[in-house]
C-alpha cells in the first residue's frame, strides 16, 4: 500500500505537513503514511541524535521523516538520477539540515569505507529481492552501531533472512506490504 507519485507529506516533527515532490518513476514506492506513522511511533524513544542511513532512498521520505523528528544526520543512497535530483530539491526546499545524498546503488555503496549508523532503512525495490544480501553486507561490513535498529520493508508474505543477531522488535502489515523493525543485539557469529 503506497502513496501515488506526485506529492507525499511528512507526518511528524518540525517538518510536519511539509510536502515532498515525488517523480513518476517505475518501481518507486513511497512508504505509505500510516506505515511511516507506526514506524516512527516505534522509533520515538530512540530517534533523537541518531545517524541514519536511508539505503534505498527513493523519495527519501523515511530519512527526511527521521531528520524532522530529531535525527542528527541522514545519508540517502539513490542510483536513479531523477529520484536523486528530486530528493536533493526536497531537502534544499525544506532546509532539512543534516541530509546528504549519494548517487550510488546500494551494493556499490556498501563496498565503500564503512561508517557507523544507529538506524538503517532497508527498503529496496521489491523486484530486486536484495533484502538478505543487503542485510548481510550491512552486518559484515561494519555499517551498524552496536545497538543499531534496522527497518525492513518487503512484500506481504516475504520475511527476508536477516543476520542471527538482529532481533525482531516489531512488525506489521499494510495492504501488500510487510514492515518490520529489528534491533541489533551484538556481533553476528563468524561463518
GROMACS .gro file of C-alpha atoms in nm:
model
  191
    1UNK     CA    1   0.000   0.000   0.000
    2UNK     CA    2   0.191   0.300  -0.129
    3UNK     CA    3   0.124   0.666  -0.189
    4UNK     CA    4   0.085   0.757  -0.555
    5UNK     CA    5   0.356   0.957  -0.733
    6UNK     CA    6   0.307   1.332  -0.709
    7UNK     CA    7   0.331   1.456  -0.352
    8UNK     CA    8   0.351   1.294  -0.010
    9UNK     CA    9   0.369   1.463   0.326
   10UNK     CA   10   0.596   1.444   0.628
   11UNK     CA   11   0.377   1.342   0.920
   12UNK     CA   12   0.570   1.449   1.231
   13UNK     CA   13   0.842   1.664   1.380
   14UNK     CA   14   0.946   2.015   1.283
   15UNK     CA   15   0.876   1.949   0.912
   16UNK     CA   16   0.526   1.815   0.984
   17UNK     CA   17   0.283   1.861   0.693
   18UNK     CA   18   0.563   1.958   0.454
   19UNK     CA   19   0.513   1.807   0.110
   20UNK     CA   20   0.770   1.606  -0.083
   21UNK     CA   21   0.762   1.611  -0.460
   22UNK     CA   22   0.770   1.255  -0.593
   23UNK     CA   23   0.881   1.186  -0.950
   24UNK     CA   24   0.680   0.939  -1.156
   25UNK     CA   25   0.933   0.657  -1.190
   26UNK     CA   26   0.879   0.285  -1.247
   27UNK     CA   27   0.908   0.086  -0.925
   28UNK     CA   28   0.918   0.391  -0.695
   29UNK     CA   29   0.701   0.310  -0.392
   30UNK     CA   30   0.694   0.581  -0.124
   31UNK     CA   31   0.624   0.419   0.212
   32UNK     CA   32   0.258   0.470   0.299
   33UNK     CA   33   0.175   0.740   0.550
   34UNK     CA   34   0.015   0.504   0.802
   35UNK     CA   35   0.320   0.274   0.789
   36UNK     CA   36   0.554   0.569   0.849
   37UNK     CA   37   0.336   0.683   1.138
   38UNK     CA   38   0.350   0.339   1.300
   39UNK     CA   39   0.725   0.305   1.240
   40UNK     CA   40   0.808   0.644   1.389
   41UNK     CA   41   0.589   0.575   1.691
   42UNK     CA   42   0.808   0.268   1.747
   43UNK     CA   43   1.123   0.476   1.699
   44UNK     CA   44   1.014   0.778   1.907
   45UNK     CA   45   1.218   0.693   2.219
   46UNK     CA   46   1.541   0.641   2.021
   47UNK     CA   47   1.537   0.874   1.717
   48UNK     CA   48   1.689   1.188   1.873
   49UNK     CA   49   2.054   1.233   1.780
   50UNK     CA   50   2.085   0.910   1.579
   51UNK     CA   51   2.276   0.883   1.249
   52UNK     CA   52   2.050   0.741   0.978
   53UNK     CA   53   2.122   0.554   0.655
   54UNK     CA   54   1.836   0.553   0.403
   55UNK     CA   55   1.998   0.285   0.188
   56UNK     CA   56   1.748   0.257  -0.098
   57UNK     CA   57   1.618   0.610  -0.059
   58UNK     CA   58   1.379   0.660  -0.350
   59UNK     CA   59   1.180   0.964  -0.234
   60UNK     CA   60   1.380   0.987   0.090
   61UNK     CA   61   1.056   1.005   0.289
   62UNK     CA   62   1.187   0.778   0.565
   63UNK     CA   63   1.516   0.965   0.609
   64UNK     CA   64   1.350   1.308   0.589
   65UNK     CA   65   1.092   1.196   0.845
   66UNK     CA   66   1.381   1.091   1.072
   67UNK     CA   67   1.551   1.432   1.030
   68UNK     CA   68   1.220   1.604   1.105
   69UNK     CA   69   1.194   1.409   1.430
   70UNK     CA   70   1.544   1.485   1.561
   71UNK     CA   71   1.791   1.250   1.391
   72UNK     CA   72   2.139   1.406   1.387
   73UNK     CA   73   2.209   1.326   1.020
   74UNK     CA   74   2.077   1.116   0.734
   75UNK     CA   75   2.266   0.977   0.440
   76UNK     CA   76   2.048   0.896   0.139
   77UNK     CA   77   2.168   0.643  -0.120
   78UNK     CA   78   1.988   0.651  -0.456
   79UNK     CA   79   2.110   0.539  -0.800
   80UNK     CA   80   1.839   0.697  -1.017
   81UNK     CA   81   1.930   1.048  -1.130
   82UNK     CA   82   1.573   1.179  -1.140
   83UNK     CA   83   1.489   1.044  -0.795
   84UNK     CA   84   1.819   1.180  -0.660
   85UNK     CA   85   1.752   1.526  -0.808
   86UNK     CA   86   1.401   1.532  -0.657
   87UNK     CA   87   1.543   1.424  -0.321
   88UNK     CA   88   1.810   1.695  -0.325
   89UNK     CA   89   1.550   1.952  -0.427
   90UNK     CA   90   1.317   1.847  -0.143
   91UNK     CA   91   1.597   1.862   0.113
   92UNK     CA   92   1.701   2.210  -0.004
   93UNK     CA   93   1.345   2.345  -0.019
   94UNK     CA   94   1.269   2.214   0.332
   95UNK     CA   95   1.607   2.333   0.466
   96UNK     CA   96   1.649   1.983   0.608
   97UNK     CA   97   1.992   2.017   0.767
   98UNK     CA   98   2.196   1.703   0.809
   99UNK     CA   99   2.083   1.535   0.487
  100UNK     CA  100   2.345   1.412   0.239
  101UNK     CA  101   2.255   1.245  -0.092
  102UNK     CA  102   2.491   0.994  -0.254
  103UNK     CA  103   2.429   0.873  -0.608
  104UNK     CA  104   2.506   0.502  -0.593
  105UNK     CA  105   2.334   0.167  -0.594
  106UNK     CA  106   2.306   0.008  -0.251
  107UNK     CA  107   2.552  -0.277  -0.315
  108UNK     CA  108   2.812  -0.041  -0.461
  109UNK     CA  109   2.771   0.197  -0.168
  110UNK     CA  110   2.828  -0.085   0.083
  111UNK     CA  111   3.164  -0.163  -0.080
  112UNK     CA  112   3.292   0.177   0.039
  113UNK     CA  113   3.468   0.254   0.366
  114UNK     CA  114   3.201   0.190   0.632
  115UNK     CA  115   3.052   0.447   0.866
  116UNK     CA  116   2.853   0.360   1.177
  117UNK     CA  117   2.477   0.420   1.170
  118UNK     CA  118   2.229   0.378   1.454
  119UNK     CA  119   1.926   0.344   1.226
  120UNK     CA  120   1.906   0.198   0.876
  121UNK     CA  121   1.607   0.197   0.644
  122UNK     CA  122   1.626  -0.109   0.420
  123UNK     CA  123   1.351  -0.084   0.158
  124UNK     CA  124   1.497  -0.192  -0.177
  125UNK     CA  125   1.283  -0.219  -0.491
  126UNK     CA  126   1.076  -0.533  -0.437
  127UNK     CA  127   1.171  -0.674  -0.779
  128UNK     CA  128   1.541  -0.668  -0.682
  129UNK     CA  129   1.492  -0.911  -0.389
  130UNK     CA  130   1.805  -0.766  -0.224
  131UNK     CA  131   1.692  -0.770   0.140
  132UNK     CA  132   1.903  -1.062   0.258
  133UNK     CA  133   2.214  -0.961   0.061
  134UNK     CA  134   2.199  -0.601   0.184
  135UNK     CA  135   2.131  -0.710   0.543
  136UNK     CA  136   2.440  -0.933   0.536
  137UNK     CA  137   2.656  -0.656   0.384
  138UNK     CA  138   2.538  -0.409   0.649
  139UNK     CA  139   2.623  -0.651   0.930
  140UNK     CA  140   2.950  -0.787   0.795
  141UNK     CA  141   3.076  -0.457   0.657
  142UNK     CA  142   3.083  -0.262   0.984
  143UNK     CA  143   2.797  -0.024   0.894
  144UNK     CA  144   2.594  -0.074   1.211
  145UNK     CA  145   2.638   0.077   1.556
  146UNK     CA  146   2.637  -0.183   1.838
  147UNK     CA  147   2.266  -0.133   1.919
  148UNK     CA  148   2.152  -0.026   1.571
  149UNK     CA  149   1.794  -0.060   1.457
  150UNK     CA  150   1.710  -0.170   1.103
  151UNK     CA  151   1.373  -0.117   0.935
  152UNK     CA  152   1.294  -0.370   0.660
  153UNK     CA  153   1.004  -0.332   0.417
  154UNK     CA  154   0.908  -0.625   0.192
  155UNK     CA  155   0.604  -0.771   0.017
  156UNK     CA  156   0.344  -0.926   0.246
  157UNK     CA  157   0.428  -1.293   0.291
  158UNK     CA  158   0.801  -1.236   0.238
  159UNK     CA  159   1.013  -1.246   0.552
  160UNK     CA  160   1.371  -1.183   0.439
  161UNK     CA  161   1.652  -1.371   0.610
  162UNK     CA  162   1.846  -1.134   0.835
  163UNK     CA  163   2.162  -1.184   1.043
  164UNK     CA  164   2.113  -1.402   1.352
  165UNK     CA  165   2.192  -1.112   1.586
  166UNK     CA  166   1.905  -0.897   1.454
  167UNK     CA  167   1.615  -0.947   1.693
  168UNK     CA  168   1.268  -0.871   1.562
  169UNK     CA  169   1.134  -0.584   1.772
  170UNK     CA  170   0.802  -0.517   1.600
  171UNK     CA  171   0.628  -0.591   1.272
  172UNK     CA  172   0.308  -0.513   1.089
  173UNK     CA  173   0.126  -0.539   0.758
  174UNK     CA  174  -0.049  -0.278   0.547
  175UNK     CA  175  -0.207  -0.382   0.220
  176UNK     CA  176   0.050  -0.589   0.033
  177UNK     CA  177   0.346  -0.474   0.248
  178UNK     CA  178   0.519  -0.631   0.548
  179UNK     CA  179   0.722  -0.391   0.760
  180UNK     CA  180   0.949  -0.487   1.046
  181UNK     CA  181   1.187  -0.321   1.289
  182UNK     CA  182   1.490  -0.520   1.405
  183UNK     CA  183   1.732  -0.442   1.686
  184UNK     CA  184   2.093  -0.547   1.664
  185UNK     CA  185   2.185  -0.744   1.975
  186UNK     CA  186   2.559  -0.785   1.930
  187UNK     CA  187   2.809  -0.924   1.682
  188UNK     CA  188   2.690  -1.179   1.430
  189UNK     CA  189   2.862  -1.516   1.460
  190UNK     CA  190   3.151  -1.568   1.216
  191UNK     CA  191   3.061  -1.821   0.949
   0.00000   0.00000   0.00000
